[in-house]
Coordinates of C-alpha atoms in Angstrom, one line a residue:
X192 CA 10.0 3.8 -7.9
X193 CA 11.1 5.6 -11.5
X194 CA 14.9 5.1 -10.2
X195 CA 17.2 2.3 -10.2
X196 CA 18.0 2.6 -6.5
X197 CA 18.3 -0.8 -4.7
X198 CA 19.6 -2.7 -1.6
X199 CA 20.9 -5.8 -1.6
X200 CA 19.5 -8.8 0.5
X201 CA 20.7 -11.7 2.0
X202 CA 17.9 -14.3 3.2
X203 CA 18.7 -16.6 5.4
X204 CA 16.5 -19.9 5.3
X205 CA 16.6 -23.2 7.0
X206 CA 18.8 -25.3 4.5
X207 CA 21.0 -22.2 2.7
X208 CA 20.7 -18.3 2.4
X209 CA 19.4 -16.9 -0.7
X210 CA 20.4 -13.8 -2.5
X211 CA 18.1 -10.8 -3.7
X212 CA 17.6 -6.8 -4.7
X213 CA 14.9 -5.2 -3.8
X214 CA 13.6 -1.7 -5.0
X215 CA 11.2 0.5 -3.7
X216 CA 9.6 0.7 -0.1
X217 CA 8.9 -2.6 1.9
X218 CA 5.6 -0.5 3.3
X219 CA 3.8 -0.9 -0.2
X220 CA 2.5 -4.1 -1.8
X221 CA 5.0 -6.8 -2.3
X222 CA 6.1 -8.1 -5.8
X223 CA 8.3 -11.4 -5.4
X224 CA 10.4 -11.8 -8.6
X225 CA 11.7 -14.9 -10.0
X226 CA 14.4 -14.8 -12.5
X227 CA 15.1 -17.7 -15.8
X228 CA 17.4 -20.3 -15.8
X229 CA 21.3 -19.2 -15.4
X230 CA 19.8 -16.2 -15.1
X231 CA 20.0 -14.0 -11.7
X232 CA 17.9 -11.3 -10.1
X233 CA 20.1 -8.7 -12.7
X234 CA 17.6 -9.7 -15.0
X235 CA 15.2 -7.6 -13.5
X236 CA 17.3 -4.5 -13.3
X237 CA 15.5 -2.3 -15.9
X238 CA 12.0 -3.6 -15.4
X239 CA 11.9 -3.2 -11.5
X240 CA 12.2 0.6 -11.4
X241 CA 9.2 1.1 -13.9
X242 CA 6.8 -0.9 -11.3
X243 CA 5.7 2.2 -9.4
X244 CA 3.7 1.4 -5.9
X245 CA 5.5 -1.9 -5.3
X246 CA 8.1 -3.3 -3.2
X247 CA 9.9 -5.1 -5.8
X248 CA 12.0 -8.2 -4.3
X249 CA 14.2 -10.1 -7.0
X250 CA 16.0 -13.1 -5.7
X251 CA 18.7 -14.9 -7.0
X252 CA 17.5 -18.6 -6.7
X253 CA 19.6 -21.5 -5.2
X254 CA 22.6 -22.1 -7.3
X255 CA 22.6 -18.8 -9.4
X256 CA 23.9 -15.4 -8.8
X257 CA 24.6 -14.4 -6.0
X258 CA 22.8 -17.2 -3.5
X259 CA 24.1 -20.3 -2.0
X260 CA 24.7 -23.4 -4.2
X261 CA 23.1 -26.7 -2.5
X262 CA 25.0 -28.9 -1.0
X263 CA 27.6 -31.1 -3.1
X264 CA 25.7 -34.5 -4.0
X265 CA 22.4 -32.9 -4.3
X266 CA 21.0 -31.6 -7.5
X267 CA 17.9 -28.6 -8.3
X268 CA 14.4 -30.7 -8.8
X269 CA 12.0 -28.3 -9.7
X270 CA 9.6 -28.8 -6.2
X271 CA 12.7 -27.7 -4.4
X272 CA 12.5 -24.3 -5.7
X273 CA 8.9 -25.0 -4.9
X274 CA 9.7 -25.4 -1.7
X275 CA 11.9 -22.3 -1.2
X276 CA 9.4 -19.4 -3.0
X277 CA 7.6 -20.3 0.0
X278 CA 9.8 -20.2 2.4
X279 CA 10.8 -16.8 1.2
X280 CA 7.1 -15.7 1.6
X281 CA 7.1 -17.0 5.2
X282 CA 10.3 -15.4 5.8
X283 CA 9.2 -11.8 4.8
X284 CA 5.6 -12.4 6.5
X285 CA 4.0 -11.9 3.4
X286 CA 0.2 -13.0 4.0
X287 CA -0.6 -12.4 0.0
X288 CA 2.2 -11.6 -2.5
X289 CA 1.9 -10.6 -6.3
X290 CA 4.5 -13.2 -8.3
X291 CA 6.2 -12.4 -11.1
X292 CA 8.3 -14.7 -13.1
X293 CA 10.4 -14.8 -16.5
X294 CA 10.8 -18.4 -18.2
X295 CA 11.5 -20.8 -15.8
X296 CA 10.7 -18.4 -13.0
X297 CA 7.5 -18.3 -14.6
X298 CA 7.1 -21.7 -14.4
X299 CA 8.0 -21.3 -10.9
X300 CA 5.6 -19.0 -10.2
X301 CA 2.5 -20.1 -12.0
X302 CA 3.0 -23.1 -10.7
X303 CA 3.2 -22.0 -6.8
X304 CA -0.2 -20.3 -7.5
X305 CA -1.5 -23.5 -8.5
X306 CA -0.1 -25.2 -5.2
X307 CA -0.8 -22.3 -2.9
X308 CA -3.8 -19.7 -4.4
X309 CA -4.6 -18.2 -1.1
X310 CA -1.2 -16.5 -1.1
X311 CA -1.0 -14.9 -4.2
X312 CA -3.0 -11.9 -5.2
X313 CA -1.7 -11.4 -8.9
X314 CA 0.4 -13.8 -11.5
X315 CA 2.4 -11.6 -14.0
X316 CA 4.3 -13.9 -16.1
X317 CA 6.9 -13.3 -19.0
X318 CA 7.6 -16.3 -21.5
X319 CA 6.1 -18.8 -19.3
X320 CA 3.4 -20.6 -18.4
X321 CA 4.2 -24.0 -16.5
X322 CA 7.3 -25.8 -17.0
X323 CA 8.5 -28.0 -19.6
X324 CA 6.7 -31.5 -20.3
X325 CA 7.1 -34.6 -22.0
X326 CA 5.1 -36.9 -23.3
X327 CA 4.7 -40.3 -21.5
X328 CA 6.9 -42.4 -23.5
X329 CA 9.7 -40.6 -23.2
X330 CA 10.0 -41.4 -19.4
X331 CA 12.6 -44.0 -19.7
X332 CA 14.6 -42.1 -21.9
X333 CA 14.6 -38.6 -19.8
X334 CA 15.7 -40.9 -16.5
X335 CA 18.1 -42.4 -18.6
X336 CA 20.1 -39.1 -19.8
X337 CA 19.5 -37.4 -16.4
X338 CA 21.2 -40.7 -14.6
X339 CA 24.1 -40.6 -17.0
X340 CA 24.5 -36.8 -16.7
X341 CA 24.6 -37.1 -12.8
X342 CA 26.9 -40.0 -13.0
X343 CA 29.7 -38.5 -15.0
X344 CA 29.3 -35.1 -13.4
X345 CA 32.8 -33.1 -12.9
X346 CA 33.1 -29.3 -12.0
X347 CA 36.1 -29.3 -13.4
X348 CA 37.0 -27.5 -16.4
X349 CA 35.1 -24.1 -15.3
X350 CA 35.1 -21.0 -18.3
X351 CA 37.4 -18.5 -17.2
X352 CA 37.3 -15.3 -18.8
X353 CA 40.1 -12.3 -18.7
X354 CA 37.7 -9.6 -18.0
X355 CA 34.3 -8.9 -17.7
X356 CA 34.0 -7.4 -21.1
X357 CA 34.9 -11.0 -22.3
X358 CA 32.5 -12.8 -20.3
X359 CA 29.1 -10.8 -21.4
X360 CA 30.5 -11.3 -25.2
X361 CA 30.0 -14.6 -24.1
X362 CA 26.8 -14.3 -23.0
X363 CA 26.1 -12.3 -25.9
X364 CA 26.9 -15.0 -28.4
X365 CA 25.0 -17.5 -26.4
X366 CA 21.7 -15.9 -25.4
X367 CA 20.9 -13.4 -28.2
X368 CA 21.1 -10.4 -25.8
X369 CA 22.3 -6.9 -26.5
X370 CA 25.4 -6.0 -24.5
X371 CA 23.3 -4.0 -22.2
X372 CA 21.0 -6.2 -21.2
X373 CA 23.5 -9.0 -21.1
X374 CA 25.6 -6.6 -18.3
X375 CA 22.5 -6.6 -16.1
X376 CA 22.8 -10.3 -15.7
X377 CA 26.9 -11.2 -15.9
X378 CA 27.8 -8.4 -13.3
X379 CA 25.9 -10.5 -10.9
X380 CA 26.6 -13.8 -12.4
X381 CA 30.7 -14.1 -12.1
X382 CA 33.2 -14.6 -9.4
X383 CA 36.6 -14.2 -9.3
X384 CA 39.1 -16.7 -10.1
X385 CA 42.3 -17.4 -6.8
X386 CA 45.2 -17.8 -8.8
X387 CA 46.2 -19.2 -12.4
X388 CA 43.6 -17.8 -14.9
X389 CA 44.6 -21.8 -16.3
X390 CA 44.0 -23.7 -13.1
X391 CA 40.5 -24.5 -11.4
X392 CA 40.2 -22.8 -8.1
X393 CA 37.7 -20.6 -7.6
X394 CA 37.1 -18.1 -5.2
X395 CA 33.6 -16.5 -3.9
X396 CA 34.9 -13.0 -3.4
X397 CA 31.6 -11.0 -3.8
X398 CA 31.5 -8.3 -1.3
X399 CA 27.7 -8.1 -0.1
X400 CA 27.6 -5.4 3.1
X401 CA 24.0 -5.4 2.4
X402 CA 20.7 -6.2 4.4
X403 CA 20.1 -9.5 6.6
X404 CA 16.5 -10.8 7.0
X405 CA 16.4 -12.1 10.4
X406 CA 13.5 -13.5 11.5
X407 CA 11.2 -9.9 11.2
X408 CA 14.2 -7.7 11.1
X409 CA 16.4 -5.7 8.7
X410 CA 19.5 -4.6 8.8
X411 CA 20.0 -1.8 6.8
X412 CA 22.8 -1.9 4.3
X413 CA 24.0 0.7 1.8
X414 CA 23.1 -1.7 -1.3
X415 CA 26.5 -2.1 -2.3
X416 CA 28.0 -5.2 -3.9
X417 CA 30.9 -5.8 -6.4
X418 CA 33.6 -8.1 -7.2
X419 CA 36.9 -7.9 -5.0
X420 CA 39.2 -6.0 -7.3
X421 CA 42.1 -7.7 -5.5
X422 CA 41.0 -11.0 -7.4
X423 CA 39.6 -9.7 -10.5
X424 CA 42.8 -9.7 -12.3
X425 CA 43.5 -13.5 -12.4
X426 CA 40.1 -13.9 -14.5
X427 CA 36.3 -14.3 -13.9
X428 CA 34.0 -17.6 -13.7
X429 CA 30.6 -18.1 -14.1
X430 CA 29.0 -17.4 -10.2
X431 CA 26.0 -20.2 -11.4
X432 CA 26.8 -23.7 -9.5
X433 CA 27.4 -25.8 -12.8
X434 CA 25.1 -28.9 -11.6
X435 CA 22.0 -27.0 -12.6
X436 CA 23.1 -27.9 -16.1
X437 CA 22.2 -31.6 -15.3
X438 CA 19.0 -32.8 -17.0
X439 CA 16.0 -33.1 -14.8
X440 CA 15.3 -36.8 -14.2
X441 CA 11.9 -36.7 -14.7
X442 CA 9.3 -34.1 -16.3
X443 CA 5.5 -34.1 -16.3
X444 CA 2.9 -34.7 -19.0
X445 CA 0.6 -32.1 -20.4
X446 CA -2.3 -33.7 -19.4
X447 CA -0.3 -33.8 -15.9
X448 CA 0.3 -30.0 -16.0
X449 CA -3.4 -29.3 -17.1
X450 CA -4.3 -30.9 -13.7
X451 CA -2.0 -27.8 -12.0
X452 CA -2.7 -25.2 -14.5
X453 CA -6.3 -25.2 -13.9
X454 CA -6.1 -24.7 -10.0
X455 CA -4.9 -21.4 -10.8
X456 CA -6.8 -18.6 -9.4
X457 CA -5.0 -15.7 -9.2
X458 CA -5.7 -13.2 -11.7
X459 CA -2.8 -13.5 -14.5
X460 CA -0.9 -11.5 -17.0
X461 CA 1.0 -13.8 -19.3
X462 CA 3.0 -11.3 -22.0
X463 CA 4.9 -13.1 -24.6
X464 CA 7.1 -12.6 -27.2
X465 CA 7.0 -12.5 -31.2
X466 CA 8.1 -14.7 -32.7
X467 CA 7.5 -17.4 -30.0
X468 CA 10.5 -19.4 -28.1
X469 CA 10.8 -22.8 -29.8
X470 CA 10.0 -24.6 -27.0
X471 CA 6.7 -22.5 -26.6
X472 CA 4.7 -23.8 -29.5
X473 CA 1.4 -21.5 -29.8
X474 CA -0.7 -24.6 -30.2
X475 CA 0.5 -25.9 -26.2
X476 CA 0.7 -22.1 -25.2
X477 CA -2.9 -22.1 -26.2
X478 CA -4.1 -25.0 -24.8
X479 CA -2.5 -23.9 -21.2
X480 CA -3.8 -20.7 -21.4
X481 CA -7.5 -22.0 -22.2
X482 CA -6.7 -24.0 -18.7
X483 CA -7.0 -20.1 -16.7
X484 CA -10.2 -18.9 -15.6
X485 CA -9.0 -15.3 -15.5
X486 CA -6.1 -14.2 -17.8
X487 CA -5.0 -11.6 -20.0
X488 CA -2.4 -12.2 -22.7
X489 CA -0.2 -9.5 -24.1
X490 CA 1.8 -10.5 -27.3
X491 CA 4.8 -8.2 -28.3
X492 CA 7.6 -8.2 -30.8
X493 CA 10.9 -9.1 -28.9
X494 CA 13.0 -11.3 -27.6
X495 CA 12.6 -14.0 -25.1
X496 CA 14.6 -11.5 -22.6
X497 CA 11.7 -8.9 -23.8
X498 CA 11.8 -7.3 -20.1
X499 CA 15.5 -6.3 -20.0
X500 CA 15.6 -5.8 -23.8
X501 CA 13.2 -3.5 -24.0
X502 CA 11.3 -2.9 -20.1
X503 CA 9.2 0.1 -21.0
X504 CA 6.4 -1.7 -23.0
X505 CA 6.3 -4.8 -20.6
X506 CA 6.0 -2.3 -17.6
X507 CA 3.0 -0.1 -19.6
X508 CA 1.0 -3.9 -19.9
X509 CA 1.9 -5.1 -16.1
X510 CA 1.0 -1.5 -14.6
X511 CA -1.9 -1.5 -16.7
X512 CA -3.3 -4.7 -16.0
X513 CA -2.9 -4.0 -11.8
X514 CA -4.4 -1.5 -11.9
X515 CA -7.3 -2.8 -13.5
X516 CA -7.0 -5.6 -10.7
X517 CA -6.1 -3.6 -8.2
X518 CA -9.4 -4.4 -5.3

């Protein structure tokens, strides 16, 4: 690819459409990409265009960026995005796809090889390996502070911001990104506010005149897609639906997750960052990787947004290590 040339996607599936970018040519060997939590497919803008070879896919999962919320009353269990990764595949008639994934996507993904390993040729993961656990005694106490959560839920009260400027200093602040990197992800992660910057409506004014998957088809669209600049000016809101903030009700063990982890069979790339995420203790990060029959781990000093921060070295060790599993 070596350009940052994309066109936007809109992917309809059974129970909501799903938003995505996609780079390169759709005639070379798919790479699906799955983006962190509140993060979007943005946060694959400066890594995508360094994967030569590849048509690169980055979707925005359900809830975040530019992709359907789920319906009111219904939250984001971790097997529902399960559930949609491979309807995506199906949708795109994929019969073997490479996965990529940063944090939770990587969760995502390593975890849909576990489920699935006849449909993935290659796991490239970033920051993640599995989701998040918890020991068996904290059980009651997770379903606890996930049932309160959902009980007093409001969406009420949503962040507005004057400007965009404002809203990546926001992001800034609150997820120790540069400015730059912290662009790729809020351009695609606000809305416009109808009306009083004060009051609470909200209006999804994205303009998207870009492709439609329908059933094998595509549309072609010019790729385009900003924010309706006859909105802008009463203030921005975050684009993310605000339930996915709601504690998971239930999470597994480790000894659960080993179970998944070692069905894995896909050969993997796991590349992680120095010093290490808090809630990626090398002692568990160990102990999962040991799980792999076939992976190669790439420790750099960064960030835990490594691949926007700084996408040349994380593209060197994922170009590297397919082409060296490239039969």
């Amino acid at each position: 690819m070596n350009d940052t040339a994309f066109k936007e996607l809109r992917i309809p599936l059974r129970h909501l459409t799903l938003a995505a970018k996609a780079w390169g040519n759709p005639a070379d060997p798919p790479i699906l990409a799955v983006h962190g939590w509140l993060d979007n497919a943005g946060s694959f803008d400066r890594l995508a265009p360094l994967l030569d070879g590849h048509y690169l896919v980055a979707v925005d999962l359900a809830g975040h960026g530019r992709s359907d919320h789920r319906p009111a009353g219904t939250w984001y269990p971790f097997a529902d995005y399960l559930d949609d990764i491979g309807k995506l595949i199906k949708r795109f008639g994929w019969p073997s796809v490479d996965l990529l994934g940063h944090s939770l996507g990587a969760a995502l993904v390593s975890t849909y090889a576990a489920i699935c390993p006849q449909q993935v040729r290659r796991l490239l993961l970033i920051e993640g390996l599995g989701p998040l656990t918890q020991s068996a005694d904290k059980t009651l106490d997770q379903l606890r502070k996930s049932h309160a959560a959902r009980d007093s839920f409001t969406s009420d009260g949503l962040r507005v911001f004057a400007n965009l400027d404002e809203a990546i200093a926001a992001r800034c602040h609150s997820g120790n990104l540069s400015g730059q990197a912290a662009r790729s992800i809020v351009e695609r992660g606000v809305k416009a506010v109808a009306g009083n910057p004060g009051g609470s409506g909200i209006d999804s004014t994205w303009q998207v005149p870009g492709t439609t998957l329908t059933g094998l088809d595509i549309r072609s669209g010019d790729g385009a897609a900003c924010l309706d600049t006859r909105q802008a000016s009463a203030g921005l809101s975050w684009s993310s639906d605000p339930q996915l903030t709601v504690p998971s009700s239930t999470r597994l063990t480790e000894d659960q997750l080993a179970d998944v982890l070692a069905a894995i069979v896909a050969p993997t790339c796991l590349i992680l960052a120095e010093p290490n995420a808090p809630y990626m203790p090398p002692a568990m990060v160990e102990n999962r990787i040991a799980l792999l029959g076939e992976i190669e781990v790439v420790r750099m000093t960064g960030t835990h947004h490594l691949h926007l921060e700084e996408p040349q070295p994380v593209a060197t060790a994922l170009r590297e290590f397919l082409q060296r599993h490239s039969s």
